Short mmCIF file of C-alpha atoms in Angstrom, two decimals:
data_model
loop_
_atom_site.label_atom_id
_atom_site.label_comp_id
_atom_site.label_asym_id
_atom_site.label_seq_id
_atom_site.Cartn_x
_atom_site.Cartn_y
_atom_site.Cartn_z
CA UNK A 1 -11.87 15.10 -13.76
CA UNK A 2 -12.11 12.34 -16.29
CA UNK A 3 -10.40 9.08 -15.31
CA UNK A 4 -7.14 8.67 -17.20
CA UNK A 5 -7.30 5.48 -19.30
CA UNK A 6 -4.38 3.72 -20.90
CA UNK A 7 -3.94 3.79 -24.67
CA UNK A 8 -5.94 1.40 -26.89
CA UNK A 9 -4.24 -2.07 -27.53
CA UNK A 10 -4.30 -3.88 -30.86
CA UNK A 11 -4.96 -7.60 -30.46
CA UNK A 12 -1.85 -9.88 -30.86
CA UNK A 13 -0.67 -13.17 -29.54
CA UNK A 14 1.37 -13.79 -26.40
CA UNK A 15 5.05 -14.12 -27.48
CA UNK A 16 6.67 -15.05 -24.24
CA UNK A 17 5.43 -17.55 -21.61
CA UNK A 18 5.41 -16.58 -18.02
CA UNK A 19 8.53 -17.70 -16.08
CA UNK A 20 8.11 -20.56 -13.60
CA UNK A 21 10.47 -21.87 -10.88
CA UNK A 22 11.51 -25.34 -10.45
CA UNK A 23 8.27 -26.27 -8.73
CA UNK A 24 6.35 -24.69 -11.62
CA UNK A 25 4.90 -22.00 -9.56
CA UNK A 26 4.39 -18.77 -11.43
CA UNK A 27 6.85 -15.96 -10.55
CA UNK A 28 5.58 -12.42 -10.78
CA UNK A 29 8.18 -10.29 -12.57
CA UNK A 30 9.00 -6.82 -11.18
CA UNK A 31 6.08 -6.76 -8.83
CA UNK A 32 7.17 -7.30 -5.25
CA UNK A 33 4.34 -6.10 -2.99
CA UNK A 34 5.34 -4.31 0.28
CA UNK A 35 2.84 -3.53 2.92
CA UNK A 36 2.83 -1.23 5.93
CA UNK A 37 1.46 -1.18 9.38
CA UNK A 38 2.92 2.25 10.21
CA UNK A 39 1.09 5.51 9.79
CA UNK A 40 0.87 6.95 6.25
CA UNK A 41 3.56 9.37 5.26
CA UNK A 42 2.76 13.11 5.03
CA UNK A 43 0.77 14.12 1.91
CA UNK A 44 -0.43 17.07 0.07
CA UNK A 45 -3.32 18.65 2.04
CA UNK A 46 -5.31 19.03 -1.18
CA UNK A 47 -5.12 15.35 -1.95
CA UNK A 48 -8.35 13.44 -1.30
CA UNK A 49 -7.64 10.63 1.21
CA UNK A 50 -9.35 7.40 0.24
CA UNK A 51 -9.29 4.09 2.05
CA UNK A 52 -10.15 1.08 -0.12
CA UNK A 53 -11.23 -1.90 1.96
CA UNK A 54 -10.55 -5.25 0.29
CA UNK A 55 -7.58 -6.49 -1.68
CA UNK A 56 -9.33 -8.49 -4.46
CA UNK A 57 -9.52 -7.42 -8.09
CA UNK A 58 -12.30 -4.89 -7.52
CA UNK A 59 -10.49 -3.16 -4.61
CA UNK A 60 -7.14 -3.16 -6.47
CA UNK A 61 -8.62 -1.77 -9.66
CA UNK A 62 -10.41 0.97 -7.63
CA UNK A 63 -7.24 1.79 -5.76
CA UNK A 64 -5.24 1.92 -8.97
CA UNK A 65 -7.53 4.33 -10.80
CA UNK A 66 -8.05 6.57 -7.68
CA UNK A 67 -4.35 6.90 -7.17
CA UNK A 68 -3.54 7.36 -10.83
CA UNK A 69 -5.93 10.31 -10.86
CA UNK A 70 -4.51 12.06 -7.79
CA UNK A 71 -6.03 10.50 -4.65
CA UNK A 72 -3.94 9.41 -1.68
CA UNK A 73 -4.97 5.79 -1.42
CA UNK A 74 -4.58 3.34 1.47
CA UNK A 75 -5.63 -0.26 0.55
CA UNK A 76 -6.66 -2.47 3.51
CA UNK A 77 -6.63 -6.22 3.05
CA UNK A 78 -7.52 -8.75 5.75
CA UNK A 79 -5.37 -11.66 4.61
CA UNK A 80 -3.28 -11.35 1.40
CA UNK A 81 -3.78 -9.64 -1.95
CA UNK A 82 -5.92 -11.82 -4.37
CA UNK A 83 -6.06 -14.62 -1.88
CA UNK A 84 -9.68 -15.61 -2.59
CA UNK A 85 -11.70 -15.60 -5.79
CA UNK A 86 -9.46 -13.08 -7.41
CA UNK A 87 -6.59 -15.51 -7.16
CA UNK A 88 -8.60 -18.75 -7.86
CA UNK A 89 -10.86 -17.71 -10.70
CA UNK A 90 -10.51 -18.73 -14.40
CA UNK A 91 -9.65 -15.29 -15.67
CA UNK A 92 -11.94 -15.49 -18.67
CA UNK A 93 -12.87 -12.18 -20.37
CA UNK A 94 -15.79 -11.67 -22.86
CA UNK A 95 -16.77 -8.43 -24.72
CA UNK A 96 -20.40 -9.17 -25.60
CA UNK A 97 -21.58 -12.09 -23.32
CA UNK A 98 -23.45 -9.65 -21.07
CA UNK A 99 -25.15 -7.92 -23.94
CA UNK A 100 -28.93 -7.43 -23.45
CA UNK A 101 -28.70 -7.18 -19.71
CA UNK A 102 -27.77 -4.58 -17.07
CA UNK A 103 -24.04 -5.49 -17.22
CA UNK A 104 -23.70 -4.84 -21.02
CA UNK A 105 -22.04 -1.42 -20.88
CA UNK A 106 -19.85 -2.22 -17.86
CA UNK A 107 -18.65 -5.46 -19.45
CA UNK A 108 -17.84 -3.87 -22.85
CA UNK A 109 -15.98 -0.97 -21.23
CA UNK A 110 -14.08 -3.30 -18.98
CA UNK A 111 -13.10 -5.79 -21.80
CA UNK A 112 -11.50 -2.94 -23.79
CA UNK A 113 -9.90 -1.54 -20.68
CA UNK A 114 -8.35 -4.94 -20.04
CA UNK A 115 -6.78 -4.84 -23.47
CA UNK A 116 -5.38 -1.36 -22.76
CA UNK A 117 -3.99 -2.36 -19.41
CA UNK A 118 -2.27 -5.38 -21.03
CA UNK A 119 -0.19 -2.96 -23.06
CA UNK A 120 0.46 -0.54 -20.25
CA UNK A 121 1.49 -3.38 -17.84
CA UNK A 122 3.09 -5.79 -20.37
CA UNK A 123 0.25 -8.22 -19.46
CA UNK A 124 1.24 -10.64 -22.13
CA UNK A 125 4.28 -11.55 -20.08
CA UNK A 126 3.46 -10.42 -16.56
CA UNK A 127 0.07 -12.03 -16.17
CA UNK A 128 -0.62 -14.23 -19.12
CA UNK A 129 -3.10 -11.98 -21.03
CA UNK A 130 -4.00 -13.32 -24.49
CA UNK A 131 -6.90 -13.45 -26.81
CA UNK A 132 -8.37 -16.88 -27.46
CA UNK A 133 -11.23 -18.81 -28.97
CA UNK A 134 -14.16 -20.14 -26.85
CA UNK A 135 -15.97 -23.34 -27.82
CA UNK A 136 -19.26 -24.89 -26.59
CA UNK A 137 -19.20 -28.67 -26.37
CA UNK A 138 -21.40 -31.55 -25.29
CA UNK A 139 -19.50 -34.33 -23.51
CA UNK A 140 -21.05 -37.66 -22.53
CA UNK A 141 -18.97 -39.53 -19.91
CA UNK A 142 -18.06 -42.99 -21.21
CA UNK A 143 -16.79 -45.86 -19.09
CA UNK A 144 -15.04 -47.22 -22.19
CA UNK A 145 -11.47 -46.41 -22.51
CA UNK A 146 -10.87 -47.95 -25.81
CA UNK A 147 -9.12 -46.01 -28.60
CA UNK A 148 -12.00 -46.09 -31.01
CA UNK A 149 -13.82 -43.53 -28.88
CA UNK A 150 -10.93 -41.15 -28.93
CA UNK A 151 -10.35 -41.60 -32.62
CA UNK A 152 -13.96 -40.83 -33.36
CA UNK A 153 -13.93 -37.63 -31.28
CA UNK A 154 -10.68 -36.42 -32.80
CA UNK A 155 -12.35 -36.47 -36.22
CA UNK A 156 -15.10 -34.07 -35.20
CA UNK A 157 -14.99 -31.07 -37.25
CA UNK A 158 -13.62 -27.89 -35.69
CA UNK A 159 -12.48 -29.80 -32.56
CA UNK A 160 -8.90 -29.16 -31.49
CA UNK A 161 -6.89 -32.46 -31.61
CA UNK A 162 -6.13 -32.45 -27.76
CA UNK A 163 -9.78 -32.92 -27.11
CA UNK A 164 -9.86 -36.71 -27.85
CA UNK A 165 -12.71 -37.76 -25.50
CA UNK A 166 -16.32 -38.46 -26.26
CA UNK A 167 -17.10 -34.80 -27.34
CA UNK A 168 -19.58 -33.62 -29.95
CA UNK A 169 -21.32 -30.60 -31.26
CA UNK A 170 -18.48 -28.07 -31.06
CA UNK A 171 -19.65 -24.55 -31.58
CA UNK A 172 -17.50 -21.37 -31.63
CA UNK A 173 -19.03 -18.92 -29.12
CA UNK A 174 -16.06 -16.49 -28.90
CA UNK A 175 -13.31 -15.38 -31.21
CA UNK A 176 -9.95 -13.76 -30.50
CA UNK A 177 -11.69 -10.43 -31.14
CA UNK A 178 -14.35 -10.92 -28.41
CA UNK A 179 -12.87 -13.33 -25.87
CA UNK A 180 -9.59 -13.32 -23.98
CA UNK A 181 -7.97 -14.60 -20.71
CA UNK A 182 -5.45 -13.76 -17.97
CA UNK A 183 -4.06 -15.16 -14.75
CA UNK A 184 -6.27 -13.40 -12.18
CA UNK A 185 -3.94 -13.51 -9.26
CA UNK A 186 -1.07 -12.21 -11.37
CA UNK A 187 -3.17 -9.45 -12.90
CA UNK A 188 -4.40 -8.22 -9.48
CA UNK A 189 -0.93 -8.29 -7.98
CA UNK A 190 0.78 -6.66 -11.03
CA UNK A 191 -1.77 -3.78 -11.01
CA UNK A 192 -1.32 -3.29 -7.27
CA UNK A 193 2.48 -3.23 -7.65
CA UNK A 194 2.13 -0.61 -10.40
CA UNK A 195 -0.20 1.41 -8.18
CA UNK A 196 2.26 1.30 -5.25
CA UNK A 197 5.43 1.92 -7.23
CA UNK A 198 4.07 4.66 -9.53
CA UNK A 199 1.19 6.32 -7.71
CA UNK A 200 2.00 5.81 -3.99
CA UNK A 201 -0.70 3.48 -2.85
CA UNK A 202 -0.14 2.07 0.58
CA UNK A 203 -1.05 -1.60 1.48
CA UNK A 204 -2.06 -2.31 5.00
CA UNK A 205 -2.74 -5.84 6.15
CA UNK A 206 -5.48 -5.74 8.78
CA UNK A 207 -9.16 -6.41 9.30
CA UNK A 208 -11.62 -3.58 8.94
CA UNK A 209 -13.77 -3.40 12.02
CA UNK A 210 -16.00 -0.48 11.15
CA UNK A 211 -16.40 2.78 9.23
CA UNK A 212 -16.56 5.75 11.55
CA UNK A 213 -19.30 8.14 10.45
CA UNK A 214 -19.40 11.77 11.85
CA UNK A 215 -22.49 13.91 11.09
CA UNK A 216 -23.49 11.79 8.17
CA UNK A 217 -20.26 11.53 6.49
CA UNK A 218 -17.14 9.30 6.55
CA UNK A 219 -14.39 10.30 9.01
CA UNK A 220 -12.18 7.29 9.27
CA UNK A 221 -11.73 3.49 9.08
CA UNK A 222 -11.12 1.61 12.27
CA UNK A 223 -9.17 -1.62 12.13
CA UNK A 224 -9.27 -4.53 14.55
CA UNK A 225 -6.69 -3.61 17.24
CA UNK A 226 -7.52 -0.07 17.29
CA UNK A 227 -5.68 1.57 14.40
CA UNK A 228 -7.56 4.45 12.87
CA UNK A 229 -6.98 5.61 9.34
CA UNK A 230 -8.51 9.02 8.74
CA UNK A 231 -10.09 9.48 5.34
CA UNK A 232 -12.17 11.72 3.13
CA UNK A 233 -13.73 8.72 1.39
CA UNK A 234 -13.96 4.98 1.92
CA UNK A 235 -14.65 2.28 -0.70
CA UNK A 236 -15.93 -1.11 0.63
CA UNK A 237 -14.86 -3.77 -1.82
CA UNK A 238 -15.30 -6.83 0.45
CA UNK A 239 -16.51 -9.42 -2.02
CA UNK A 240 -18.44 -12.33 -0.41
CA UNK A 241 -17.40 -10.88 3.01
CA UNK A 242 -19.76 -7.87 2.34
CA UNK A 243 -22.42 -10.12 3.92
CA UNK A 244 -20.50 -10.13 7.12
CA UNK A 245 -20.05 -6.47 7.39
CA UNK A 246 -22.85 -4.91 9.49
CA UNK A 247 -22.99 -1.62 7.64
CA UNK A 248 -23.75 -3.30 4.36
CA UNK A 249 -25.80 -6.23 5.67
CA UNK A 250 -28.28 -3.62 7.12
CA UNK A 251 -29.29 -2.67 3.50
CA UNK A 252 -28.66 -5.57 1.22
CA UNK A 253 -27.66 -9.24 1.08
CA UNK A 254 -24.44 -10.55 -0.51
CA UNK A 255 -24.03 -14.32 -0.26
CA UNK A 256 -21.14 -16.62 -1.33
CA UNK A 257 -21.36 -19.25 -4.11
CA UNK A 258 -18.76 -21.78 -3.48
CA UNK A 259 -17.00 -22.77 -6.70
CA UNK A 260 -14.48 -25.45 -7.17
CA UNK A 261 -11.40 -25.69 -9.48
CA UNK A 262 -8.26 -27.72 -10.19
CA UNK A 263 -5.09 -26.78 -12.08
CA UNK A 264 -3.29 -29.39 -14.08
CA UNK A 265 0.06 -29.29 -15.90
CA UNK A 266 0.12 -31.74 -18.87
CA UNK A 267 3.31 -33.36 -19.95
CA UNK A 268 2.67 -32.22 -23.50
CA UNK A 269 1.72 -28.67 -22.78
CA UNK A 270 2.63 -27.58 -26.35
CA UNK A 271 -0.28 -29.78 -27.65
CA UNK A 272 -2.84 -27.76 -25.77
CA UNK A 273 -4.19 -24.97 -27.99
CA UNK A 274 -5.75 -21.69 -26.66
CA UNK A 275 -9.35 -22.77 -26.67
CA UNK A 276 -11.59 -22.07 -23.71
CA UNK A 277 -14.18 -24.94 -23.33
CA UNK A 278 -17.69 -24.51 -21.98
CA UNK A 279 -19.14 -27.98 -21.49
CA UNK A 280 -22.53 -29.54 -21.25
CA UNK A 281 -21.20 -32.62 -19.40
CA UNK A 282 -23.42 -35.76 -19.06
CA UNK A 283 -22.26 -38.16 -16.29
CA UNK A 284 -22.07 -41.88 -17.24
CA UNK A 285 -24.51 -43.04 -14.43
CA UNK A 286 -27.21 -40.61 -15.22
CA UNK A 287 -28.14 -37.51 -13.20
CA UNK A 288 -28.37 -33.92 -14.25
CA UNK A 289 -25.81 -32.56 -16.70
CA UNK A 290 -23.20 -30.14 -15.25
CA UNK A 291 -21.49 -27.14 -16.94
CA UNK A 292 -17.78 -27.24 -16.19
CA UNK A 293 -15.28 -24.95 -17.89
CA UNK A 294 -11.76 -25.53 -19.06
CA UNK A 295 -9.15 -22.80 -19.70
CA UNK A 296 -5.71 -23.68 -20.93
CA UNK A 297 -3.20 -21.01 -19.84
CA UNK A 298 -0.06 -19.82 -21.64
CA UNK A 299 1.96 -21.08 -18.69
CA UNK A 300 1.30 -24.68 -19.97
CA UNK A 301 -1.22 -25.21 -17.13
CA UNK A 302 -4.93 -26.06 -17.65
CA UNK A 303 -7.58 -24.63 -15.31
CA UNK A 304 -10.87 -26.54 -14.80
CA UNK A 305 -13.73 -25.22 -12.68
CA UNK A 306 -17.35 -25.99 -11.80
CA UNK A 307 -19.40 -27.65 -9.11
CA UNK A 308 -20.81 -24.62 -7.20
CA UNK A 309 -23.24 -24.30 -4.25
CA UNK A 310 -24.42 -21.70 -1.79
CA UNK A 311 -22.80 -22.25 1.58
CA UNK A 312 -21.79 -20.12 4.53
CA UNK A 313 -18.59 -17.99 3.84
CA UNK A 314 -15.90 -18.55 6.55
CA UNK A 315 -14.39 -15.68 8.36
CA UNK A 316 -10.85 -16.46 7.16
CA UNK A 317 -10.11 -16.81 3.37
CA UNK A 318 -7.27 -19.12 4.23
CA UNK A 319 -9.77 -21.64 5.69
CA UNK A 320 -11.47 -22.24 2.35
CA UNK A 321 -10.85 -25.72 0.92
CA UNK A 322 -12.47 -27.70 -1.82
CA UNK A 323 -14.99 -30.51 -1.17
CA UNK A 324 -13.37 -33.91 -2.07
CA UNK A 325 -16.46 -35.08 -4.01
CA UNK A 326 -16.56 -31.93 -6.15
CA UNK A 327 -12.79 -32.01 -6.82
CA UNK A 328 -13.23 -35.61 -7.78
CA UNK A 329 -15.82 -34.77 -10.42
CA UNK A 330 -13.59 -32.15 -11.97
CA UNK A 331 -10.69 -34.65 -12.20
CA UNK A 332 -13.13 -36.99 -13.99
CA UNK A 333 -14.20 -34.31 -16.31
CA UNK A 334 -10.58 -33.59 -17.18
CA UNK A 335 -9.57 -37.08 -18.20
CA UNK A 336 -12.87 -37.68 -19.99
CA UNK A 337 -12.37 -34.60 -22.25
CA UNK A 338 -8.68 -35.16 -22.99
CA UNK A 339 -6.13 -37.91 -22.46
CA UNK A 340 -3.62 -35.08 -22.03
CA UNK A 341 -5.35 -34.22 -18.77
CA UNK A 342 -5.63 -37.69 -17.26
CA UNK A 343 -3.77 -38.87 -14.17
CA UNK A 344 -0.16 -39.83 -15.21
CA UNK A 345 -0.28 -37.50 -18.15
CA UNK A 346 -0.83 -34.34 -16.18
CA UNK A 347 0.52 -33.17 -12.88
CA UNK A 348 -2.02 -31.88 -10.33
CA UNK A 349 -0.88 -28.33 -9.39
CA UNK A 350 -3.81 -27.28 -7.27
CA UNK A 351 -7.27 -28.33 -6.03
CA UNK A 352 -9.15 -25.42 -4.46
CA UNK A 353 -12.36 -23.55 -3.88
CA UNK A 354 -13.41 -19.82 -3.67
CA UNK A 355 -16.55 -17.89 -2.99
CA UNK A 356 -18.21 -15.79 -5.65
CA UNK A 357 -20.01 -12.67 -4.20
CA UNK A 358 -23.66 -12.77 -5.42
CA UNK A 359 -26.74 -10.53 -4.84
CA UNK A 360 -30.35 -11.45 -4.75
CA UNK A 361 -31.16 -9.62 -7.96
CA UNK A 362 -28.02 -10.82 -9.78
CA UNK A 363 -26.72 -7.27 -10.29
CA UNK A 364 -23.55 -5.89 -8.61
CA UNK A 365 -23.84 -3.17 -6.03
CA UNK A 366 -21.73 -0.17 -7.08
CA UNK A 367 -22.27 3.45 -5.77
CA UNK A 368 -22.40 5.66 -2.75
CA UNK A 369 -24.00 4.14 0.33
CA UNK A 370 -27.31 5.83 1.11
CA UNK A 371 -27.16 8.25 3.98
CA UNK A 372 -23.37 8.30 4.43
CA UNK A 373 -21.52 10.82 2.32
CA UNK A 374 -18.12 9.65 1.23
CA UNK A 375 -18.85 5.91 1.73
CA UNK A 376 -18.93 3.90 -1.50
CA UNK A 377 -19.45 0.19 -2.13
CA UNK A 378 -18.45 -2.10 -5.07
CA UNK A 379 -19.35 -5.78 -4.63
CA UNK A 380 -21.63 -8.57 -5.82
CA UNK A 381 -19.97 -9.19 -9.22
CA UNK A 382 -20.52 -12.99 -9.11
CA UNK A 383 -18.62 -14.84 -11.93
CA UNK A 384 -17.83 -11.61 -13.79
CA UNK A 385 -15.59 -10.01 -11.15
CA UNK A 386 -12.30 -10.37 -13.08
CA UNK A 387 -13.84 -9.15 -16.34
CA UNK A 388 -15.60 -6.12 -14.80
CA UNK A 389 -12.82 -5.13 -12.30
CA UNK A 390 -11.18 -2.42 -14.43
CA UNK A 391 -14.37 -0.63 -15.51
CA UNK A 392 -15.74 -0.87 -11.92
CA UNK A 393 -12.51 0.62 -10.47
CA UNK A 394 -12.39 3.39 -13.11
CA UNK A 395 -16.02 4.24 -12.69
CA UNK A 396 -15.80 4.32 -8.90
CA UNK A 397 -12.76 6.49 -9.08
CA UNK A 398 -14.71 8.99 -11.08
CA UNK A 399 -17.63 8.81 -8.64
CA UNK A 400 -15.42 9.47 -5.68
CA UNK A 401 -13.34 12.17 -7.18
CA UNK A 402 -15.99 13.90 -9.44
CA UNK A 403 -19.28 12.84 -8.06
CA UNK A 404 -20.23 10.96 -11.16
CA UNK A 405 -18.99 8.51 -13.72
CA UNK A 406 -18.66 9.30 -17.37
CA UNK A 407 -17.27 5.90 -18.26
CA UNK A 408 -20.33 3.82 -17.19
CA UNK A 409 -23.88 4.77 -16.01
CA UNK A 410 -23.77 3.47 -12.45
CA UNK A 411 -27.47 4.27 -11.62
CA UNK A 412 -28.65 0.68 -12.20
CA UNK A 413 -25.99 -0.63 -9.73
CA UNK A 414 -26.77 1.96 -6.96
CA UNK A 415 -27.13 0.60 -3.37
CA UNK A 416 -30.16 2.92 -3.13
CA UNK A 417 -32.25 0.41 -5.04
CA UNK A 418 -32.53 -1.68 -1.83
CA UNK A 419 -33.98 1.20 0.21
CA UNK A 420 -37.48 0.17 1.32
CA UNK A 421 -36.60 -3.52 0.97
CA UNK A 422 -34.69 -3.68 4.12
CA UNK A 423 -34.65 -1.63 7.33
CA UNK A 424 -31.55 -0.88 9.32
CA UNK A 425 -29.11 1.71 10.54
CA UNK A 426 -25.44 2.13 9.58
#
């Protein structure tokens, strides 16, 4: 079996903005997501039964490609689909930014797969997929609010006119051929809806308590409350909550990096061009420079993120809130970079935080769990989870159904690399 991939997509611009309701919340077209707490319907005895644990972008992509290629898939999510980092990330995609490292082939395959999925799922309208230009800038925070500073910045060569703060040194680091964006929550939910409607994926809301292992191989997944879902294979895509799952914690560490973000809606949304900004930002009162990022979206919103730190991941994703000080810094960054993003000129749509799943060696963990046949893991993607979701999902689907991946060499991501570093039993 080779994983079925969508056709190749030529690059072209978004022609229709996403619809928004009167409160400016984005509405997902034709993608209502239904879930079930009842037993799975009867299925073909020859179908491989796979339970995917985790409803973020990695889990949804994995479930999508498994089901598209013939598996009977149950997706188990503790809270709600894309409720954590997969819903609160920037959604930035890059073809070659991981070149020269272990993620290179995974990232390149996934970037191209994102382009193909955008055609298959009408991503230009359904989840705001579009190519864009990425710029690197140095911004020095100024207490001065006079117009001369703005006028000077506006004349900087290659700087979009809406960036009218004290910015300098613009450098193009991504073109419409090599960088793109999407709305991550809408992408994840659109893909899951397609998987459910076209390929029969079942969504179950519940907390995974343990994986039941019988004679060295997976037998079922047990949920909190006692429900048992029999399976031929299990894929654990638990993101930063991987570190709280005993089976995985016994072999490797996944920790959470808490990242903050705000979403603004400027009054003059048409003035904001599709340029992703990667800043070296110098505060007015000294201190170390920070590296916030700004992503205008085709909805007319502008997403700004940064201010990360390693802290304990809470049990419940719904309990995650942003730290006021970090949120305040992002608001200051916004108004310094552009008058269009200042208070009074832009409406604050969200202030939030999420946890990025990170590993000690900086490499995702993707592959079969050592010593347990039929148990697979895909986690630890850090800030590249949205980018690498499709290729991870497609590669894991091949691994589960065929025993190996032809799309990406997964050997460097194998959980077996941690053997000998930690001791423990499943």
